[in-house]
mmCIF file of C-alpha atoms in Angstrom:
data_model
loop_
_atom_site.group_PDB
_atom_site.id
_atom_site.type_symbol
_atom_site.label_atom_id
_atom_site.label_comp_id
_atom_site.label_asym_id
_atom_site.label_seq_id
_atom_site.Cartn_x
_atom_site.Cartn_y
_atom_site.Cartn_z
ATOM 1 C CA MET A 426 0.000 0.000 0.000
ATOM 2 C CA GLU A 427 1.229 3.466 -0.866
ATOM 3 C CA ASN A 428 1.807 6.176 1.693
ATOM 4 C CA PHE A 429 -1.182 8.412 2.274
ATOM 5 C CA TYR A 430 -1.797 11.583 4.264
ATOM 6 C CA LEU A 431 -3.380 11.163 7.712
ATOM 7 C CA ILE A 432 -4.942 14.021 9.659
ATOM 8 C CA PRO A 433 -3.819 13.428 13.264
ATOM 9 C CA GLU A 434 -6.625 15.411 14.912
ATOM 10 C CA TYR A 435 -9.239 13.268 13.121
ATOM 11 C CA LYS A 436 -7.741 9.930 14.124
ATOM 12 C CA LYS A 437 -11.015 8.800 15.740
ATOM 13 C CA ALA A 438 -12.932 9.698 12.546
ATOM 14 C CA PHE A 439 -10.677 7.601 10.267
ATOM 15 C CA ILE A 440 -12.656 4.791 8.626
ATOM 16 C CA GLY A 441 -10.255 3.433 6.017
ATOM 17 C CA THR A 442 -8.650 4.097 2.661
ATOM 18 C CA THR A 443 -9.683 4.123 -0.983
ATOM 19 C CA LEU A 444 -8.122 4.671 -4.377
ATOM 20 C CA ALA A 445 -8.714 8.184 -5.698
ATOM 21 C CA LYS A 446 -9.321 8.587 -9.392
ATOM 22 C CA PRO A 447 -7.755 9.276 -11.831
ATOM 23 C CA SER A 448 -4.406 8.896 -10.051
ATOM 24 C CA ASN A 449 -5.140 5.570 -8.279
ATOM 25 C CA GLN A 450 -3.417 7.113 -5.241
ATOM 26 C CA THR A 451 -4.363 5.595 -1.885
ATOM 27 C CA VAL A 452 -6.096 8.249 0.232
ATOM 28 C CA ALA A 453 -7.469 8.312 3.761
ATOM 29 C CA VAL A 454 -11.240 8.358 4.282
ATOM 30 C CA TYR A 455 -12.897 10.081 7.252
ATOM 31 C CA ASP A 456 -16.462 10.190 8.563
ATOM 32 C CA PHE A 457 -17.979 13.681 8.251
ATOM 33 C CA GLU A 458 -20.119 13.552 11.408
ATOM 34 C CA LYS A 459 -17.271 12.163 13.519
ATOM 35 C CA CYS A 460 -15.002 14.986 12.302
ATOM 36 C CA ILE A 461 -17.692 17.520 13.266
ATOM 37 C CA LYS A 462 -17.985 15.993 16.750
ATOM 38 C CA ILE A 463 -14.217 16.138 17.219
ATOM 39 C CA ILE A 464 -14.157 19.832 16.281
ATOM 40 C CA MET A 465 -17.120 20.569 18.565
ATOM 41 C CA GLU A 466 -15.381 18.895 21.503
ATOM 42 C CA THR A 467 -11.889 20.215 20.828
ATOM 43 C CA ASP A 468 -12.769 23.805 19.911
ATOM 44 C CA LYS A 469 -15.960 24.059 21.996
ATOM 45 C CA LEU A 470 -17.976 25.123 18.940
ATOM 46 C CA PRO A 471 -21.643 24.623 18.081
ATOM 47 C CA TYR A 472 -22.470 22.274 15.194
ATOM 48 C CA ASP A 473 -22.802 24.970 12.491
ATOM 49 C CA GLU A 474 -19.471 26.581 13.342
ATOM 50 C CA ALA A 475 -17.763 23.199 13.552
ATOM 51 C CA MET A 476 -19.105 22.380 10.090
ATOM 52 C CA GLU A 477 -17.772 25.693 8.730
ATOM 53 C CA THR A 478 -14.395 24.917 10.298
ATOM 54 C CA LEU A 479 -14.325 21.446 8.745
ATOM 55 C CA TYR A 480 -15.190 22.819 5.297
ATOM 56 C CA PHE A 481 -12.726 25.701 5.495
ATOM 57 C CA ASN A 482 -9.748 23.828 6.974
ATOM 58 C CA THR A 483 -10.177 20.301 5.628
ATOM 59 C CA ILE A 484 -12.752 19.698 2.923
ATOM 60 C CA ASN A 485 -11.599 22.671 0.842
ATOM 61 C CA ALA A 486 -7.905 21.849 1.380
ATOM 62 C CA ASP A 487 -5.988 20.624 -1.650
ATOM 63 C CA LEU A 488 -3.163 18.218 -0.943
ATOM 64 C CA GLY A 489 -2.927 17.072 -4.528
ATOM 65 C CA ASP A 490 -3.276 13.354 -5.178
ATOM 66 C CA LYS A 491 -3.130 12.608 -1.440
ATOM 67 C CA THR A 492 -6.096 14.798 -0.433
ATOM 68 C CA PRO A 493 -8.192 12.822 2.083
ATOM 69 C CA ILE A 494 -11.864 12.122 1.435
ATOM 70 C CA ILE A 495 -14.546 13.092 3.951
ATOM 71 C CA ILE A 496 -17.776 11.135 3.472
ATOM 72 C CA GLN A 497 -21.279 11.843 4.673
ATOM 73 C CA ARG A 498 -23.271 8.722 5.423
ATOM 74 C CA HIS A 499 -26.969 8.560 4.593
ATOM 75 C CA ASN A 500 -29.610 6.067 5.651
ATOM 76 C CA LEU A 501 -32.353 4.703 3.410
ATOM 77 C CA LYS A 502 -35.022 6.885 5.052
ATOM 78 C CA GLU A 503 -33.064 10.043 4.162
ATOM 79 C CA MET A 504 -32.665 8.839 0.597
ATOM 80 C CA GLU A 505 -36.381 8.377 -0.091
ATOM 81 C CA GLY A 506 -37.315 10.571 -3.013
ATOM 82 C CA TRP A 507 -33.743 11.118 -4.200
ATOM 83 C CA ASP A 508 -33.409 10.962 -7.975
ATOM 84 C CA PHE A 509 -30.804 8.389 -9.015
ATOM 85 C CA ASP A 510 -29.492 7.790 -12.501
ATOM 86 C CA GLU A 511 -30.238 4.217 -13.473
#
C-alpha cells in the first residue's frame, strides 16, 4: 500500500482508505459527522461553526493526489425521493 496523508486530529474519525481517481493514489477516508464531533469537543464550537471549520480547513484543502476524502453517510429513510441515474 502506498503512503497516504493522515490528519492526526481526526484519528477517531478515520474509517479506512480508498483509491482516488484518476491517479489511483491511496487516500485516507474520514467520517464527516465524527469529524464535526471532534471539532465541537476540541474547539468548543456549536455544530454549524464546527461544520464551517471542517469545510474551510479540511474539505476545501488541496493536498494534490493525497487529499483525504470526507464522506457523509446517509440512511435509506433520508434517501427516499432522491433521484438516481439508473
